[in-house]
PDB file of C-alpha atoms in Angstrom:
ATOM      1  CA  UNK A   1      24.914 -12.679   8.591  1.00 66.00           C
ATOM      2  CA  UNK A   2      26.973 -14.502  11.358  1.00 74.00           C
ATOM      3  CA  UNK A   3      28.883 -12.664  13.992  1.00 75.00           C
ATOM      4  CA  UNK A   4      32.275 -13.635  12.615  1.00 76.00           C
ATOM      5  CA  UNK A   5      31.504 -12.218   9.220  1.00 76.00           C
ATOM      6  CA  UNK A   6      30.374  -9.071  10.686  1.00 75.00           C
ATOM      7  CA  UNK A   7      33.529  -8.712  12.737  1.00 78.00           C
ATOM      8  CA  UNK A   8      35.568  -9.436   9.596  1.00 77.00           C
ATOM      9  CA  UNK A   9      33.652  -6.654   7.813  1.00 75.00           C
ATOM     10  CA  UNK A  10      34.270  -4.204  10.539  1.00 75.00           C
ATOM     11  CA  UNK A  11      37.962  -4.964  10.624  1.00 76.00           C
ATOM     12  CA  UNK A  12      38.251  -4.698   6.904  1.00 75.00           C
ATOM     13  CA  UNK A  13      36.274  -1.416   6.923  1.00 71.00           C
ATOM     14  CA  UNK A  14      38.511  -0.048   9.637  1.00 72.00           C
ATOM     15  CA  UNK A  15      41.546  -0.529   7.408  1.00 72.00           C
ATOM     16  CA  UNK A  16      40.078   0.891   4.206  1.00 71.00           C
ATOM     17  CA  UNK A  17      39.838   4.423   3.253  1.00 73.00           C
ATOM     18  CA  UNK A  18      36.052   4.187   2.946  1.00 71.00           C
ATOM     19  CA  UNK A  19      33.449   6.537   4.524  1.00 75.00           C
ATOM     20  CA  UNK A  20      30.562   4.012   4.127  1.00 77.00           C
ATOM     21  CA  UNK A  21      29.828   0.444   3.298  1.00 75.00           C
ATOM     22  CA  UNK A  22      26.494  -1.296   2.802  1.00 79.00           C
ATOM     23  CA  UNK A  23      26.132  -4.936   2.222  1.00 78.00           C
ATOM     24  CA  UNK A  24      22.943  -7.113   1.641  1.00 79.00           C
ATOM     25  CA  UNK A  25      23.037 -10.806   2.133  1.00 79.00           C
ATOM     26  CA  UNK A  26      19.933 -13.102   2.451  1.00 79.00           C
ATOM     27  CA  UNK A  27      17.277 -10.361   2.945  1.00 80.00           C
ATOM     28  CA  UNK A  28      19.569  -8.584   5.634  1.00 79.00           C
ATOM     29  CA  UNK A  29      21.268  -5.397   4.939  1.00 80.00           C
ATOM     30  CA  UNK A  30      24.287  -4.234   7.168  1.00 78.00           C
ATOM     31  CA  UNK A  31      25.402  -0.527   6.697  1.00 78.00           C
ATOM     32  CA  UNK A  32      28.600   0.723   8.325  1.00 77.00           C
ATOM     33  CA  UNK A  33      29.484   4.441   8.452  1.00 76.00           C
ATOM     34  CA  UNK A  34      32.589   6.229   9.533  1.00 71.00           C
ATOM     35  CA  UNK A  35      31.811   8.755  12.067  1.00 66.00           C
ATOM     36  CA  UNK A  36      32.794  12.489  11.094  1.00 58.00           C
ATOM     37  CA  UNK A  37      35.715  13.920  13.050  1.00 51.00           C
ATOM     38  CA  UNK A  38      35.073  17.164  14.524  1.00 48.00           C
ATOM     39  CA  UNK A  39      38.048  18.919  15.759  1.00 50.00           C
ATOM     40  CA  UNK A  40      37.527  21.859  18.085  1.00 50.00           C
ATOM     41  CA  UNK A  41      39.970  24.673  18.225  1.00 50.00           C
ATOM     42  CA  UNK A  42      41.102  25.578  21.793  1.00 51.00           C
ATOM     43  CA  UNK A  43      43.217  28.632  22.102  1.00 54.00           C
ATOM     44  CA  UNK A  44      46.247  28.291  24.380  1.00 55.00           C
ATOM     45  CA  UNK A  45      45.753  29.922  27.663  1.00 56.00           C
ATOM     46  CA  UNK A  46      49.204  31.523  27.586  1.00 51.00           C
ATOM     47  CA  UNK A  47      51.898  32.153  25.060  1.00 54.00           C
ATOM     48  CA  UNK A  48      54.040  28.964  24.159  1.00 50.00           C
ATOM     49  CA  UNK A  49      57.359  28.773  26.347  1.00 52.00           C
ATOM     50  CA  UNK A  50      60.716  28.963  24.303  1.00 53.00           C
ATOM     51  CA  UNK A  51      61.755  25.471  23.474  1.00 51.00           C
ATOM     52  CA  UNK A  52      64.503  24.134  25.685  1.00 52.00           C
ATOM     53  CA  UNK A  53      67.990  23.509  24.208  1.00 53.00           C
ATOM     54  CA  UNK A  54      68.500  19.813  23.276  1.00 52.00           C
ATOM     55  CA  UNK A  55      70.436  17.659  25.857  1.00 51.00           C
ATOM     56  CA  UNK A  56      73.509  16.052  24.619  1.00 51.00           C
ATOM     57  CA  UNK A  57      73.154  12.206  24.478  1.00 53.00           C
ATOM     58  CA  UNK A  58      75.795   9.714  24.119  1.00 55.00           C
ATOM     59  CA  UNK A  59      75.247   6.638  21.794  1.00 55.00           C
ATOM     60  CA  UNK A  60      74.666   3.368  23.800  1.00 54.00           C
ATOM     61  CA  UNK A  61      77.426   1.224  24.567  1.00 52.00           C
ATOM     62  CA  UNK A  62      77.758  -2.229  22.826  1.00 51.00           C
ATOM     63  CA  UNK A  63      76.717  -3.986  26.008  1.00 49.00           C
ATOM     64  CA  UNK A  64      73.596  -1.817  26.433  1.00 49.00           C
ATOM     65  CA  UNK A  65      72.590  -2.512  22.892  1.00 46.00           C
ATOM     66  CA  UNK A  66      72.984  -6.270  23.384  1.00 45.00           C
ATOM     67  CA  UNK A  67      70.733  -6.051  26.474  1.00 45.00           C
ATOM     68  CA  UNK A  68      68.131  -4.047  24.610  1.00 43.00           C
ATOM     69  CA  UNK A  69      68.199  -6.418  21.511  1.00 44.00           C
ATOM     70  CA  UNK A  70      68.020  -9.653  23.807  1.00 46.00           C
ATOM     71  CA  UNK A  71      64.946  -8.424  25.643  1.00 47.00           C
ATOM     72  CA  UNK A  72      62.963  -7.625  22.611  1.00 61.00           C
ATOM     73  CA  UNK A  73      60.582 -10.250  21.502  1.00 73.00           C
ATOM     74  CA  UNK A  74      60.410 -11.262  17.887  1.00 88.00           C
ATOM     75  CA  UNK A  75      56.621 -11.834  17.211  1.00 92.00           C
ATOM     76  CA  UNK A  76      54.750 -12.645  14.097  1.00 92.00           C
ATOM     77  CA  UNK A  77      51.269 -11.171  14.445  1.00 92.00           C
ATOM     78  CA  UNK A  78      47.858 -11.601  12.836  1.00 92.00           C
ATOM     79  CA  UNK A  79      47.297  -9.156   9.821  1.00 91.00           C
ATOM     80  CA  UNK A  80      43.611  -9.102  10.304  1.00 91.00           C
ATOM     81  CA  UNK A  81      40.645 -10.720  12.174  1.00 92.00           C
ATOM     82  CA  UNK A  82      39.729 -14.330  11.177  1.00 92.00           C
ATOM     83  CA  UNK A  83      40.144 -18.040  11.710  1.00 93.00           C
ATOM     84  CA  UNK A  84      43.951 -19.112  12.014  1.00 94.00           C
ATOM     85  CA  UNK A  85      44.918 -22.125   9.787  1.00 95.00           C
ATOM     86  CA  UNK A  86      48.397 -23.456  10.565  1.00 95.00           C
ATOM     87  CA  UNK A  87      48.564 -25.811   7.601  1.00 94.00           C
ATOM     88  CA  UNK A  88      47.343 -25.551   3.904  1.00 92.00           C
ATOM     89  CA  UNK A  89      44.905 -28.404   4.111  1.00 91.00           C
ATOM     90  CA  UNK A  90      43.397 -30.381   7.207  1.00 89.00           C
ATOM     91  CA  UNK A  91      45.388 -33.361   6.267  1.00 92.00           C
ATOM     92  CA  UNK A  92      48.678 -31.536   5.326  1.00 93.00           C
ATOM     93  CA  UNK A  93      51.570 -30.964   7.576  1.00 94.00           C
ATOM     94  CA  UNK A  94      51.840 -27.423   9.194  1.00 94.00           C
ATOM     95  CA  UNK A  95      53.544 -24.551   7.496  1.00 95.00           C
ATOM     96  CA  UNK A  96      56.080 -24.361  10.515  1.00 94.00           C
ATOM     97  CA  UNK A  97      56.779 -26.125  13.768  1.00 94.00           C
ATOM     98  CA  UNK A  98      58.757 -25.139  16.975  1.00 94.00           C
ATOM     99  CA  UNK A  99      62.379 -25.311  16.117  1.00 94.00           C
ATOM    100  CA  UNK A 100      62.202 -24.401  12.317  1.00 94.00           C
ATOM    101  CA  UNK A 101      64.282 -21.509  11.110  1.00 94.00           C
ATOM    102  CA  UNK A 102      62.230 -18.851   9.240  1.00 93.00           C
ATOM    103  CA  UNK A 103      63.275 -16.452   6.665  1.00 92.00           C
ATOM    104  CA  UNK A 104      61.671 -13.118   5.902  1.00 91.00           C
ATOM    105  CA  UNK A 105      58.746 -13.681   3.279  1.00 92.00           C
ATOM    106  CA  UNK A 106      58.055 -17.259   4.344  1.00 94.00           C
ATOM    107  CA  UNK A 107      54.497 -18.165   4.776  1.00 94.00           C
ATOM    108  CA  UNK A 108      53.634 -19.355   8.333  1.00 95.00           C
ATOM    109  CA  UNK A 109      49.832 -19.714   8.013  1.00 94.00           C
ATOM    110  CA  UNK A 110      46.569 -18.425   6.663  1.00 94.00           C
ATOM    111  CA  UNK A 111      43.994 -16.380   8.059  1.00 93.00           C
ATOM    112  CA  UNK A 112      40.226 -17.246   6.896  1.00 92.00           C
ATOM    113  CA  UNK A 113      37.665 -14.384   6.845  1.00 90.00           C
ATOM    114  CA  UNK A 114      34.478 -14.512   4.941  1.00 87.00           C
ATOM    115  CA  UNK A 115      35.770 -17.568   3.000  1.00 87.00           C
ATOM    116  CA  UNK A 116      38.730 -15.744   1.935  1.00 89.00           C
ATOM    117  CA  UNK A 117      42.165 -17.068   2.660  1.00 91.00           C
ATOM    118  CA  UNK A 118      45.008 -14.544   3.182  1.00 91.00           C
ATOM    119  CA  UNK A 119      48.527 -15.782   3.624  1.00 93.00           C
ATOM    120  CA  UNK A 120      50.423 -14.871   6.579  1.00 93.00           C
ATOM    121  CA  UNK A 121      54.147 -14.101   5.818  1.00 93.00           C
ATOM    122  CA  UNK A 122      56.928 -13.247   8.111  1.00 92.00           C
ATOM    123  CA  UNK A 123      58.672 -10.032   7.908  1.00 90.00           C
ATOM    124  CA  UNK A 124      61.655 -11.106  10.193  1.00 91.00           C
ATOM    125  CA  UNK A 125      63.896 -14.047  10.279  1.00 91.00           C
ATOM    126  CA  UNK A 126      64.510 -16.367  13.230  1.00 92.00           C
ATOM    127  CA  UNK A 127      63.946 -19.655  14.833  1.00 94.00           C
ATOM    128  CA  UNK A 128      60.436 -20.657  15.927  1.00 94.00           C
ATOM    129  CA  UNK A 129      60.501 -20.485  19.817  1.00 94.00           C
ATOM    130  CA  UNK A 130      56.669 -21.047  20.440  1.00 93.00           C
ATOM    131  CA  UNK A 131      53.436 -21.100  18.455  1.00 93.00           C
ATOM    132  CA  UNK A 132      51.024 -19.092  20.603  1.00 94.00           C
ATOM    133  CA  UNK A 133      47.724 -19.784  19.190  1.00 94.00           C
ATOM    134  CA  UNK A 134      46.220 -23.344  18.314  1.00 93.00           C
ATOM    135  CA  UNK A 135      45.147 -24.193  14.635  1.00 93.00           C
ATOM    136  CA  UNK A 136      41.520 -23.297  13.929  1.00 93.00           C
ATOM    137  CA  UNK A 137      41.366 -20.291  16.575  1.00 93.00           C
ATOM    138  CA  UNK A 138      39.762 -17.188  16.039  1.00 93.00           C
ATOM    139  CA  UNK A 139      42.373 -14.353  16.207  1.00 93.00           C
ATOM    140  CA  UNK A 140      42.146 -10.513  16.367  1.00 92.00           C
ATOM    141  CA  UNK A 141      44.202  -8.163  14.087  1.00 90.00           C
ATOM    142  CA  UNK A 142      47.671  -7.748  15.608  1.00 91.00           C
ATOM    143  CA  UNK A 143      47.487 -10.642  18.045  1.00 92.00           C
ATOM    144  CA  UNK A 144      50.696 -12.363  18.552  1.00 93.00           C
ATOM    145  CA  UNK A 145      50.763 -15.798  16.816  1.00 94.00           C
ATOM    146  CA  UNK A 146      54.368 -17.054  16.808  1.00 94.00           C
ATOM    147  CA  UNK A 147      57.454 -16.050  18.884  1.00 93.00           C
ATOM    148  CA  UNK A 148      60.782 -16.285  17.323  1.00 92.00           C
ATOM    149  CA  UNK A 149      64.195 -16.235  18.842  1.00 89.00           C
TER     150      UNK A 149
END
C-alpha cells in the first residue's frame, strides 16, 4: 500500500465515527484504531467564584463592520487529503479561472484519493482572485485552494 493511500485512509478514518478499521491489500494488512480517551477528574482547588456581571456592549458601527468584512479572506479549502484536479479531464478546460465569478454550489475542482474522485463545490460566492495550488498537487484537508474577493 503506498503512502498516499495510507494518508487518505487515515484522513477518512479521522472523520468517520469508527473505533477500528482493518484493510488487507496485496498480502499486506493495515489496522487503524482510535485511542481510548481517558478523562481524569481533577477537583477544584477552591470554590468557584461568582460570575461577574456581563459588560454592556455596543453594536459595531457600519464603518467598523465594513473594515472587518474587507479584511476577511474568502477561501475555498480542500475537504480532504488527496490530489487536486482543476479540470474534469487532462485535455478539458479548467472548472474555474482567475477572474471568474462563482456562485454557491458551483464545482471548482476534484480531489482524488484512492482512485475515488470527490467534487469540490464552493459554499460561498465571489470572484476568483487567485488559485493557490497548482493542478495535480497533493493537498491536505482544509488547505486553502482558491481565494475569492
